[in-house]
Amino acid sequence: MTIKHVGVVGCGAMGSGIVQVILQGGYDVIVQESTGQFLEQGLARVEKGVAKLSVKGSISEEDSRNMLARLSGTLNTADLKDCDLIIEAVFEEIEIKKELFNTLDGICKPETIFASNTSSLSITEMSAATQRKGRVVGLHFFNPVPLMPLVEVVKTLSTEPDVIQGALSFAKSIGKVPVLAKDQAGFIVNLLLTPFMLDAMHAAANGVASVGDIDKAMKLGCNHPMGPLMLADFIGLDVIYNACQVMFEEYSDSRYAPPPILRKMVLVGNRGLKSGRGFYDWSDPKKPVPWVADGQF
Ligand SMILES: NC(=O)c1ccc[n+]([C@@H]2O[C@H](COP(=O)([O-])OP(=O)(O)OC[C@H]3O[C@@H](n4cnc5c(N)ncnc54)[C@H](O)[C@@H]3O)[C@@H](O)[C@H]2O)c1
């Protein structure tokens, strides 16, 4: 199975990074968006990312021109019909993803692989919306895609061995390090990381220590690059809330139950860095200040 033409659907935060690394891997890429404005913004993000590489001296200006010449954008799903691999990075909503895969199923050749970048939804459920269950796989990238080396390759009960091998080889060919996980909520990273962040929220809400000291302890005591509460703010408290609900539903395990403080934060719009406030006040994103002092939750 040879992958040459790659389609990416959704050119937001993740899609634009995914497009960039696939271009760096030497592939032709066609990216599809839902509106002209999103497409324009997404392509501009890709161009900015590629320009950064040439400013840093990682690639020449000619390389960056050649790279961008292999990229095209469209608003029309039918334009993806000749792709060998299509990666979706649209909104984290199962119905949107299922509808997309169902539409693509009727357009693409039978051997085309469909991959999802979902963080928490079921790849199996998406595959069931197609007549090609064996050719559906997860390719879970991490944010920011150009900098994060890991890709989780996710197999369902039906994913065919050549598709798994193809996905692993593809990830390596774009400079990533793949790991293989089965399709269960959270895959590997979020399965292990989520209870850790939720425990930190419980500790803060119970007044075990201040937000700043919890993060400082895990940073300096465990050599983590940042503490769990700051990481939660970076990821987005709404994203974590949705993901832990999905995991709680799947495992019925209290480790994944959303802590009340997380629910309250999301309800009042404190979604972390992107909303300006979460466990930290991000008025100056370079100098986050713990927002809540001890016991105020
Ligand atoms: N942000 C992260 O840290 C992160 C990390 C790993 C995985 N993910 C997953 O990646 C996916 C995308 O997340 P994101 O953060 O890039 O979201 P985003 O909101 O930044 O981008 C989503 C893009 O998809 C487009 N879109 C929506 N429906 C579409 C459709 N039917 N056809 C074409 N385009 C469509 C939107 O216009 C938008 O530009 C989600 O499944 C998310 O769970 C996100």
mmCIF file of C-alpha atoms and ligand atoms in Angstrom:
data_model
loop_
_atom_site.group_PDB
_atom_site.id
_atom_site.type_symbol
_atom_site.label_atom_id
_atom_site.label_comp_id
_atom_site.label_asym_id
_atom_site.label_seq_id
_atom_site.Cartn_x
_atom_site.Cartn_y
_atom_site.Cartn_z
ATOM 1 C CA MET A 1 0.000 0.000 0.000
ATOM 2 C CA THR A 2 1.598 3.268 -1.094
ATOM 3 C CA ILE A 3 0.595 6.567 0.440
ATOM 4 C CA LYS A 4 1.305 9.547 -1.790
ATOM 5 C CA HIS A 5 -1.685 11.877 -1.694
ATOM 6 C CA VAL A 6 -2.939 12.818 1.762
ATOM 7 C CA GLY A 7 -6.153 14.654 2.590
ATOM 8 C CA VAL A 8 -6.694 16.553 5.831
ATOM 9 C CA VAL A 9 -10.187 17.670 6.840
ATOM 10 C CA GLY A 10 -10.302 20.605 9.259
ATOM 11 C CA CYS A 11 -7.481 23.119 9.298
ATOM 12 C CA GLY A 12 -7.783 24.483 12.839
ATOM 13 C CA ALA A 13 -5.179 24.292 15.604
ATOM 14 C CA MET A 14 -4.426 20.603 15.003
ATOM 15 C CA GLY A 15 -5.240 20.304 11.286
ATOM 16 C CA SER A 16 -2.833 23.087 10.300
ATOM 17 C CA GLY A 17 -0.006 21.487 12.304
ATOM 18 C CA ILE A 18 -0.792 18.090 10.798
ATOM 19 C CA VAL A 19 -0.733 19.573 7.280
ATOM 20 C CA GLN A 20 2.656 21.161 7.996
ATOM 21 C CA VAL A 21 4.350 17.958 9.201
ATOM 22 C CA ILE A 22 2.918 15.945 6.304
ATOM 23 C CA LEU A 23 4.295 18.506 3.853
ATOM 24 C CA GLN A 24 7.654 18.246 5.649
ATOM 25 C CA GLY A 25 7.431 14.477 5.068
ATOM 26 C CA GLY A 26 7.333 15.080 1.303
ATOM 27 C CA TYR A 27 3.688 14.234 0.595
ATOM 28 C CA ASP A 28 1.114 16.076 -1.505
ATOM 29 C CA VAL A 29 -1.614 17.447 0.745
ATOM 30 C CA ILE A 30 -5.121 18.659 0.044
ATOM 31 C CA VAL A 31 -6.884 20.266 2.968
ATOM 32 C CA GLN A 32 -10.630 20.739 3.236
ATOM 33 C CA GLU A 33 -12.408 23.275 5.429
ATOM 34 C CA SER A 34 -16.022 24.202 6.012
ATOM 35 C CA THR A 35 -15.894 27.902 5.056
ATOM 36 C CA GLY A 36 -13.673 30.119 2.922
ATOM 37 C CA GLN A 37 -12.665 32.128 5.968
ATOM 38 C CA PHE A 38 -11.577 29.059 7.991
ATOM 39 C CA LEU A 39 -9.720 27.733 4.963
ATOM 40 C CA GLU A 40 -7.883 31.017 4.474
ATOM 41 C CA GLN A 41 -6.976 31.228 8.178
ATOM 42 C CA GLY A 42 -5.871 27.585 8.248
ATOM 43 C CA LEU A 43 -3.670 27.912 5.157
ATOM 44 C CA ALA A 44 -2.146 31.097 6.628
ATOM 45 C CA ARG A 45 -1.237 29.128 9.785
ATOM 46 C CA VAL A 46 0.448 26.458 7.669
ATOM 47 C CA GLU A 47 2.375 29.110 5.707
ATOM 48 C CA LYS A 48 3.474 30.752 8.959
ATOM 49 C CA GLY A 49 4.666 27.398 10.316
ATOM 50 C CA VAL A 50 6.655 26.646 7.163
ATOM 51 C CA ALA A 51 8.102 30.198 7.128
ATOM 52 C CA LYS A 52 9.297 29.667 10.729
ATOM 53 C CA LEU A 53 11.265 26.620 9.572
ATOM 54 C CA SER A 54 13.079 28.628 6.918
ATOM 55 C CA VAL A 55 13.727 31.580 9.282
ATOM 56 C CA LYS A 56 15.258 29.104 11.779
ATOM 57 C CA GLY A 57 17.403 27.737 8.943
ATOM 58 C CA SER A 58 15.915 24.210 9.204
ATOM 59 C CA ILE A 59 14.964 24.417 5.520
ATOM 60 C CA SER A 60 15.935 26.731 2.638
ATOM 61 C CA GLU A 61 13.544 29.298 1.155
ATOM 62 C CA GLU A 62 13.389 27.169 -1.980
ATOM 63 C CA ASP A 63 12.405 24.139 0.125
ATOM 64 C CA SER A 64 9.634 26.146 1.767
ATOM 65 C CA ARG A 65 8.339 27.258 -1.670
ATOM 66 C CA ASN A 66 8.432 23.660 -2.924
ATOM 67 C CA MET A 67 6.681 22.469 0.203
ATOM 68 C CA LEU A 68 3.822 24.950 -0.163
ATOM 69 C CA ALA A 69 3.523 24.110 -3.872
ATOM 70 C CA ARG A 70 2.476 20.598 -2.810
ATOM 71 C CA LEU A 71 -0.433 22.016 -0.773
ATOM 72 C CA SER A 72 -3.908 22.809 -2.032
ATOM 73 C CA GLY A 73 -7.103 23.824 -0.262
ATOM 74 C CA THR A 74 -10.744 23.129 -1.003
ATOM 75 C CA LEU A 75 -14.251 23.518 0.400
ATOM 76 C CA ASN A 76 -15.484 20.514 -1.569
ATOM 77 C CA THR A 77 -15.283 17.032 -0.016
ATOM 78 C CA ALA A 78 -15.405 15.457 -3.496
ATOM 79 C CA ASP A 79 -11.937 16.897 -4.186
ATOM 80 C CA LEU A 80 -10.498 14.344 -1.719
ATOM 81 C CA LYS A 81 -11.504 11.416 -3.910
ATOM 82 C CA ASP A 82 -7.967 10.548 -5.072
ATOM 83 C CA CYS A 83 -6.370 10.554 -1.614
ATOM 84 C CA ASP A 84 -4.656 7.409 -0.295
ATOM 85 C CA LEU A 85 -5.029 8.549 3.307
ATOM 86 C CA ILE A 86 -7.460 11.076 4.799
ATOM 87 C CA ILE A 87 -6.966 12.433 8.323
ATOM 88 C CA GLU A 88 -9.863 14.218 9.952
ATOM 89 C CA ALA A 89 -9.236 16.964 12.524
ATOM 90 C CA VAL A 90 -12.717 18.519 12.660
ATOM 91 C CA PHE A 91 -14.608 19.472 15.826
ATOM 92 C CA GLU A 92 -14.679 16.867 18.613
ATOM 93 C CA GLU A 93 -18.270 15.803 17.880
ATOM 94 C CA ILE A 94 -19.044 12.197 17.009
ATOM 95 C CA GLU A 95 -21.954 12.988 14.665
ATOM 96 C CA ILE A 96 -19.832 15.394 12.567
ATOM 97 C CA LYS A 97 -17.047 12.810 12.293
ATOM 98 C CA LYS A 98 -19.431 9.966 11.436
ATOM 99 C CA GLU A 99 -21.169 12.019 8.761
ATOM 100 C CA LEU A 100 -17.818 13.026 7.281
ATOM 101 C CA PHE A 101 -16.522 9.434 7.095
ATOM 102 C CA ASN A 102 -19.840 8.275 5.656
ATOM 103 C CA THR A 103 -19.656 10.910 2.912
ATOM 104 C CA LEU A 104 -16.006 10.157 2.162
ATOM 105 C CA ASP A 105 -16.840 6.440 2.013
ATOM 106 C CA GLY A 106 -19.069 7.073 -0.978
ATOM 107 C CA ILE A 107 -16.441 9.188 -2.752
ATOM 108 C CA CYS A 108 -13.048 7.544 -2.182
ATOM 109 C CA LYS A 109 -11.533 4.400 -3.656
ATOM 110 C CA PRO A 110 -12.056 1.286 -1.494
ATOM 111 C CA GLU A 111 -8.431 1.090 -0.305
ATOM 112 C CA THR A 112 -8.237 4.696 0.987
ATOM 113 C CA ILE A 113 -7.470 4.785 4.716
ATOM 114 C CA PHE A 114 -9.581 7.029 6.956
ATOM 115 C CA ALA A 115 -7.827 8.266 10.097
ATOM 116 C CA SER A 116 -9.200 10.284 12.987
ATOM 117 C CA ASN A 117 -7.242 12.649 15.228
ATOM 118 C CA THR A 118 -9.881 12.425 17.959
ATOM 119 C CA SER A 119 -8.669 12.635 21.571
ATOM 120 C CA SER A 120 -11.589 10.897 23.218
ATOM 121 C CA LEU A 121 -14.213 9.622 20.778
ATOM 122 C CA SER A 122 -14.624 6.045 19.586
ATOM 123 C CA ILE A 123 -12.797 5.177 16.355
ATOM 124 C CA THR A 124 -14.928 2.016 16.244
ATOM 125 C CA GLU A 125 -18.119 4.094 16.180
ATOM 126 C CA MET A 126 -16.728 6.241 13.353
ATOM 127 C CA SER A 127 -15.708 3.126 11.401
ATOM 128 C CA ALA A 128 -19.239 1.741 11.759
ATOM 129 C CA ALA A 129 -20.504 4.718 9.742
ATOM 130 C CA THR A 130 -18.601 3.356 6.714
ATOM 131 C CA GLN A 131 -18.522 0.231 4.559
ATOM 132 C CA ARG A 132 -14.743 -0.013 5.132
ATOM 133 C CA LYS A 133 -14.429 -0.714 8.864
ATOM 134 C CA GLY A 134 -11.071 -2.424 8.288
ATOM 135 C CA ARG A 135 -9.550 0.704 6.782
ATOM 136 C CA VAL A 136 -10.322 3.079 9.648
ATOM 137 C CA VAL A 137 -7.656 3.862 12.235
ATOM 138 C CA GLY A 138 -6.762 6.516 14.802
ATOM 139 C CA LEU A 139 -3.801 8.847 14.260
ATOM 140 C CA HIS A 140 -3.712 10.912 17.432
ATOM 141 C CA PHE A 141 -1.258 13.807 17.222
ATOM 142 C CA PHE A 142 -0.301 16.071 20.122
ATOM 143 C CA ASN A 143 -0.409 19.847 20.351
ATOM 144 C CA PRO A 144 1.609 21.682 19.009
ATOM 145 C CA VAL A 145 1.945 19.107 16.245
ATOM 146 C CA PRO A 146 5.232 20.355 14.684
ATOM 147 C CA LEU A 147 6.959 20.128 18.097
ATOM 148 C CA MET A 148 5.439 17.058 19.744
ATOM 149 C CA PRO A 149 7.057 13.815 18.541
ATOM 150 C CA LEU A 150 4.369 11.330 19.614
ATOM 151 C CA VAL A 151 1.546 9.880 17.518
ATOM 152 C CA GLU A 152 -0.814 7.285 18.999
ATOM 153 C CA VAL A 153 -1.885 4.834 16.295
ATOM 154 C CA VAL A 154 -5.239 3.424 17.379
ATOM 155 C CA LYS A 155 -6.605 0.117 16.117
ATOM 156 C CA THR A 156 -10.173 -1.126 16.394
ATOM 157 C CA LEU A 157 -11.240 -4.782 16.427
ATOM 158 C CA SER A 158 -11.646 -4.491 12.649
ATOM 159 C CA THR A 159 -8.599 -2.469 11.572
ATOM 160 C CA GLU A 160 -6.699 -4.563 9.008
ATOM 161 C CA PRO A 161 -3.028 -5.411 9.720
ATOM 162 C CA ASP A 162 -1.781 -3.633 6.559
ATOM 163 C CA VAL A 163 -3.634 -0.476 7.666
ATOM 164 C CA ILE A 164 -1.988 -0.623 11.107
ATOM 165 C CA GLN A 165 1.428 -1.148 9.521
ATOM 166 C CA GLY A 166 0.705 1.611 6.986
ATOM 167 C CA ALA A 167 -0.265 4.035 9.764
ATOM 168 C CA LEU A 168 2.851 3.205 11.816
ATOM 169 C CA SER A 169 5.127 3.639 8.767
ATOM 170 C CA PHE A 170 3.369 6.837 7.746
ATOM 171 C CA ALA A 171 3.865 8.359 11.211
ATOM 172 C CA LYS A 172 7.584 7.487 11.071
ATOM 173 C CA SER A 173 7.892 8.910 7.558
ATOM 174 C CA ILE A 174 6.748 12.328 8.813
ATOM 175 C CA GLY A 175 9.306 12.291 11.625
ATOM 176 C CA LYS A 176 6.996 11.156 14.427
ATOM 177 C CA VAL A 177 7.372 8.361 16.954
ATOM 178 C CA PRO A 178 4.305 6.092 16.821
ATOM 179 C CA VAL A 179 2.928 3.936 19.621
ATOM 180 C CA LEU A 180 0.123 1.433 19.104
ATOM 181 C CA ALA A 181 -2.989 1.468 21.301
ATOM 182 C CA LYS A 182 -6.347 -0.249 21.095
ATOM 183 C CA ASP A 183 -9.506 1.773 20.717
ATOM 184 C CA GLN A 184 -10.557 2.503 24.255
ATOM 185 C CA ALA A 185 -11.320 5.934 25.685
ATOM 186 C CA GLY A 186 -8.151 7.911 26.421
ATOM 187 C CA PHE A 187 -5.859 5.564 24.425
ATOM 188 C CA ILE A 188 -2.546 5.641 26.378
ATOM 189 C CA VAL A 189 -1.629 9.242 27.195
ATOM 190 C CA ASN A 190 -5.012 10.602 28.238
ATOM 191 C CA LEU A 191 -5.895 7.380 30.061
ATOM 192 C CA LEU A 192 -2.931 7.956 32.379
ATOM 193 C CA LEU A 193 -2.724 11.744 32.349
ATOM 194 C CA THR A 194 -6.388 12.512 33.097
ATOM 195 C CA PRO A 195 -6.602 10.944 36.605
ATOM 196 C CA PHE A 196 -3.344 12.741 37.445
ATOM 197 C CA MET A 197 -4.792 16.159 36.545
ATOM 198 C CA LEU A 198 -8.122 15.351 38.237
ATOM 199 C CA ASP A 199 -6.265 14.324 41.433
ATOM 200 C CA ALA A 200 -4.442 17.664 41.387
ATOM 201 C CA MET A 201 -7.817 19.445 41.125
ATOM 202 C CA HIS A 202 -9.168 17.440 44.097
ATOM 203 C CA ALA A 203 -6.027 18.313 46.075
ATOM 204 C CA ALA A 204 -6.443 22.024 45.315
ATOM 205 C CA ALA A 205 -10.181 21.982 46.100
ATOM 206 C CA ASN A 206 -9.536 20.115 49.384
ATOM 207 C CA GLY A 207 -6.963 22.697 50.403
ATOM 208 C CA VAL A 208 -4.081 20.192 50.506
ATOM 209 C CA ALA A 209 -1.898 22.989 49.152
ATOM 210 C CA SER A 210 -2.235 26.096 47.017
ATOM 211 C CA VAL A 211 -2.490 25.872 43.232
ATOM 212 C CA GLY A 212 1.004 27.319 42.915
ATOM 213 C CA ASP A 213 2.507 24.886 45.444
ATOM 214 C CA ILE A 214 0.840 21.806 43.914
ATOM 215 C CA ASP A 215 2.343 22.702 40.541
ATOM 216 C CA LYS A 216 5.700 23.642 42.061
ATOM 217 C CA ALA A 217 5.823 20.305 43.928
ATOM 218 C CA MET A 218 5.232 18.198 40.817
ATOM 219 C CA LYS A 219 7.601 20.328 38.743
ATOM 220 C CA LEU A 220 10.503 20.242 41.154
ATOM 221 C CA GLY A 221 9.779 16.937 42.891
ATOM 222 C CA CYS A 222 9.093 14.867 39.764
ATOM 223 C CA ASN A 223 10.966 16.909 37.177
ATOM 224 C CA HIS A 224 7.808 17.582 35.144
ATOM 225 C CA PRO A 225 8.117 20.503 32.702
ATOM 226 C CA MET A 226 4.993 22.079 34.235
ATOM 227 C CA GLY A 227 2.563 21.289 37.041
ATOM 228 C CA PRO A 228 -0.739 19.428 36.443
ATOM 229 C CA LEU A 229 -2.988 22.468 37.052
ATOM 230 C CA MET A 230 -1.091 24.682 34.661
ATOM 231 C CA LEU A 231 -1.112 21.837 32.129
ATOM 232 C CA ALA A 232 -4.894 21.579 32.567
ATOM 233 C CA ASP A 233 -5.205 25.311 31.831
ATOM 234 C CA PHE A 234 -3.091 24.851 28.706
ATOM 235 C CA ILE A 235 -5.159 21.933 27.431
ATOM 236 C CA GLY A 236 -8.462 23.691 28.209
ATOM 237 C CA LEU A 237 -10.676 22.866 31.191
ATOM 238 C CA ASP A 238 -13.677 22.338 28.889
ATOM 239 C CA VAL A 239 -11.688 19.836 26.817
ATOM 240 C CA ILE A 240 -10.668 17.921 29.968
ATOM 241 C CA TYR A 241 -14.234 18.032 31.293
ATOM 242 C CA ASN A 242 -15.611 16.491 28.090
ATOM 243 C CA ALA A 243 -12.816 13.906 27.883
ATOM 244 C CA CYS A 244 -13.152 12.710 31.490
ATOM 245 C CA GLN A 245 -16.920 12.372 31.063
ATOM 246 C CA VAL A 246 -16.346 10.124 28.041
ATOM 247 C CA MET A 247 -13.849 8.032 30.036
ATOM 248 C CA PHE A 248 -16.119 7.879 33.092
ATOM 249 C CA GLU A 249 -18.955 6.654 30.876
ATOM 250 C CA GLU A 250 -16.739 3.975 29.319
ATOM 251 C CA TYR A 251 -15.003 2.669 32.459
ATOM 252 C CA SER A 252 -17.473 3.547 35.275
ATOM 253 C CA ASP A 253 -14.331 4.202 37.295
ATOM 254 C CA SER A 254 -14.401 7.033 39.831
ATOM 255 C CA ARG A 255 -10.824 7.988 38.826
ATOM 256 C CA TYR A 256 -12.381 9.596 35.733
ATOM 257 C CA ALA A 257 -15.353 11.293 37.435
ATOM 258 C CA PRO A 258 -15.210 15.061 36.843
ATOM 259 C CA PRO A 259 -14.356 16.826 40.134
ATOM 260 C CA PRO A 260 -17.007 19.430 41.155
ATOM 261 C CA ILE A 261 -14.408 22.207 40.886
ATOM 262 C CA LEU A 262 -13.791 21.335 37.220
ATOM 263 C CA ARG A 263 -17.507 21.411 36.442
ATOM 264 C CA LYS A 264 -17.913 24.755 38.225
ATOM 265 C CA MET A 265 -14.942 26.271 36.402
ATOM 266 C CA VAL A 266 -16.409 25.259 33.043
ATOM 267 C CA LEU A 267 -19.884 26.504 34.017
ATOM 268 C CA VAL A 268 -18.579 29.998 34.798
ATOM 269 C CA GLY A 269 -16.510 30.092 31.615
ATOM 270 C CA ASN A 270 -13.085 29.616 33.234
ATOM 271 C CA ARG A 271 -11.688 27.386 30.503
ATOM 272 C CA GLY A 272 -7.980 28.041 31.123
ATOM 273 C CA LEU A 273 -5.462 29.894 28.979
ATOM 274 C CA LYS A 274 -7.842 30.367 26.027
ATOM 275 C CA SER A 275 -10.469 32.182 28.143
ATOM 276 C CA GLY A 276 -7.939 34.166 30.207
ATOM 277 C CA ARG A 277 -8.730 32.337 33.439
ATOM 278 C CA GLY A 278 -8.677 28.797 34.822
ATOM 279 C CA PHE A 279 -6.607 27.694 37.789
ATOM 280 C CA TYR A 280 -4.402 30.633 36.786
ATOM 281 C CA ASP A 281 -5.119 34.174 35.701
ATOM 282 C CA TRP A 282 -3.651 34.455 32.203
ATOM 283 C CA SER A 283 -4.050 38.249 31.751
ATOM 284 C CA ASP A 284 -0.349 38.200 30.928
ATOM 285 C CA PRO A 285 0.132 34.797 29.239
ATOM 286 C CA LYS A 286 3.865 34.979 29.957
ATOM 287 C CA LYS A 287 3.265 35.453 33.686
ATOM 288 C CA PRO A 288 0.341 33.308 34.817
ATOM 289 C CA VAL A 289 -0.682 33.962 38.427
ATOM 290 C CA PRO A 290 -2.591 31.371 40.519
ATOM 291 C CA TRP A 291 -6.119 32.692 40.487
ATOM 292 C CA VAL A 292 -7.477 31.070 43.647
ATOM 293 C CA ALA A 293 -5.753 31.183 47.009
ATOM 294 C CA ASP A 294 -6.026 28.283 49.513
ATOM 295 C CA GLY A 295 -9.512 27.148 50.453
ATOM 296 C CA GLN A 296 -11.426 29.625 48.283
ATOM 297 C CA PHE A 297 -12.916 26.944 46.064
HETATM 298 N N1 LIG B 1 -6.365 20.933 20.477
HETATM 299 C C1 LIG B 1 -5.702 19.910 20.979
HETATM 300 O O1 LIG B 1 -4.862 20.038 21.886
HETATM 301 C C2 LIG B 1 -5.930 18.529 20.415
HETATM 302 C C3 LIG B 1 -4.959 17.537 20.622
HETATM 303 C C4 LIG B 1 -5.145 16.273 20.041
HETATM 304 C C5 LIG B 1 -6.303 16.012 19.316
HETATM 305 N N2 LIG B 1 -7.244 16.990 19.148
HETATM 306 C C6 LIG B 1 -8.430 16.671 18.330
HETATM 307 O O2 LIG B 1 -8.258 17.262 17.047
HETATM 308 C C7 LIG B 1 -9.542 17.625 16.506
HETATM 309 C C8 LIG B 1 -9.521 19.097 16.108
HETATM 310 O O3 LIG B 1 -9.205 19.875 17.239
HETATM 311 P P1 LIG B 1 -8.689 21.380 17.101
HETATM 312 O O4 LIG B 1 -8.200 21.766 18.444
HETATM 313 O O5 LIG B 1 -7.803 21.511 15.900
HETATM 314 O O6 LIG B 1 -10.076 22.119 16.790
HETATM 315 P P2 LIG B 1 -10.291 23.524 16.037
HETATM 316 O O7 LIG B 1 -11.626 23.991 16.479
HETATM 317 O O8 LIG B 1 -9.105 24.403 16.199
HETATM 318 O O9 LIG B 1 -10.354 23.095 14.494
HETATM 319 C C9 LIG B 1 -11.399 22.331 13.935
HETATM 320 C C10 LIG B 1 -11.566 22.792 12.495
HETATM 321 O O10 LIG B 1 -12.423 21.871 11.816
HETATM 322 C C11 LIG B 1 -13.223 22.618 10.904
HETATM 323 N N3 LIG B 1 -14.409 21.823 10.599
HETATM 324 C C12 LIG B 1 -15.422 21.507 11.436
HETATM 325 N N4 LIG B 1 -16.310 20.721 10.791
HETATM 326 C C13 LIG B 1 -15.848 20.543 9.533
HETATM 327 C C14 LIG B 1 -16.312 19.817 8.394
HETATM 328 N N5 LIG B 1 -17.446 19.109 8.427
HETATM 329 N N6 LIG B 1 -15.569 19.855 7.255
HETATM 330 C C15 LIG B 1 -14.410 20.566 7.221
HETATM 331 N N7 LIG B 1 -13.909 21.264 8.272
HETATM 332 C C16 LIG B 1 -14.625 21.241 9.406
HETATM 333 C C17 LIG B 1 -13.522 23.913 11.631
HETATM 334 O O11 LIG B 1 -13.871 24.937 10.727
HETATM 335 C C18 LIG B 1 -12.208 24.185 12.362
HETATM 336 O O12 LIG B 1 -11.337 25.012 11.618
HETATM 337 C C19 LIG B 1 -10.567 17.249 17.579
HETATM 338 O O13 LIG B 1 -11.072 15.979 17.305
HETATM 339 C C20 LIG B 1 -9.740 17.245 18.858
HETATM 340 O O14 LIG B 1 -10.258 16.391 19.861
HETATM 341 C C21 LIG B 1 -7.079 18.244 19.669
#
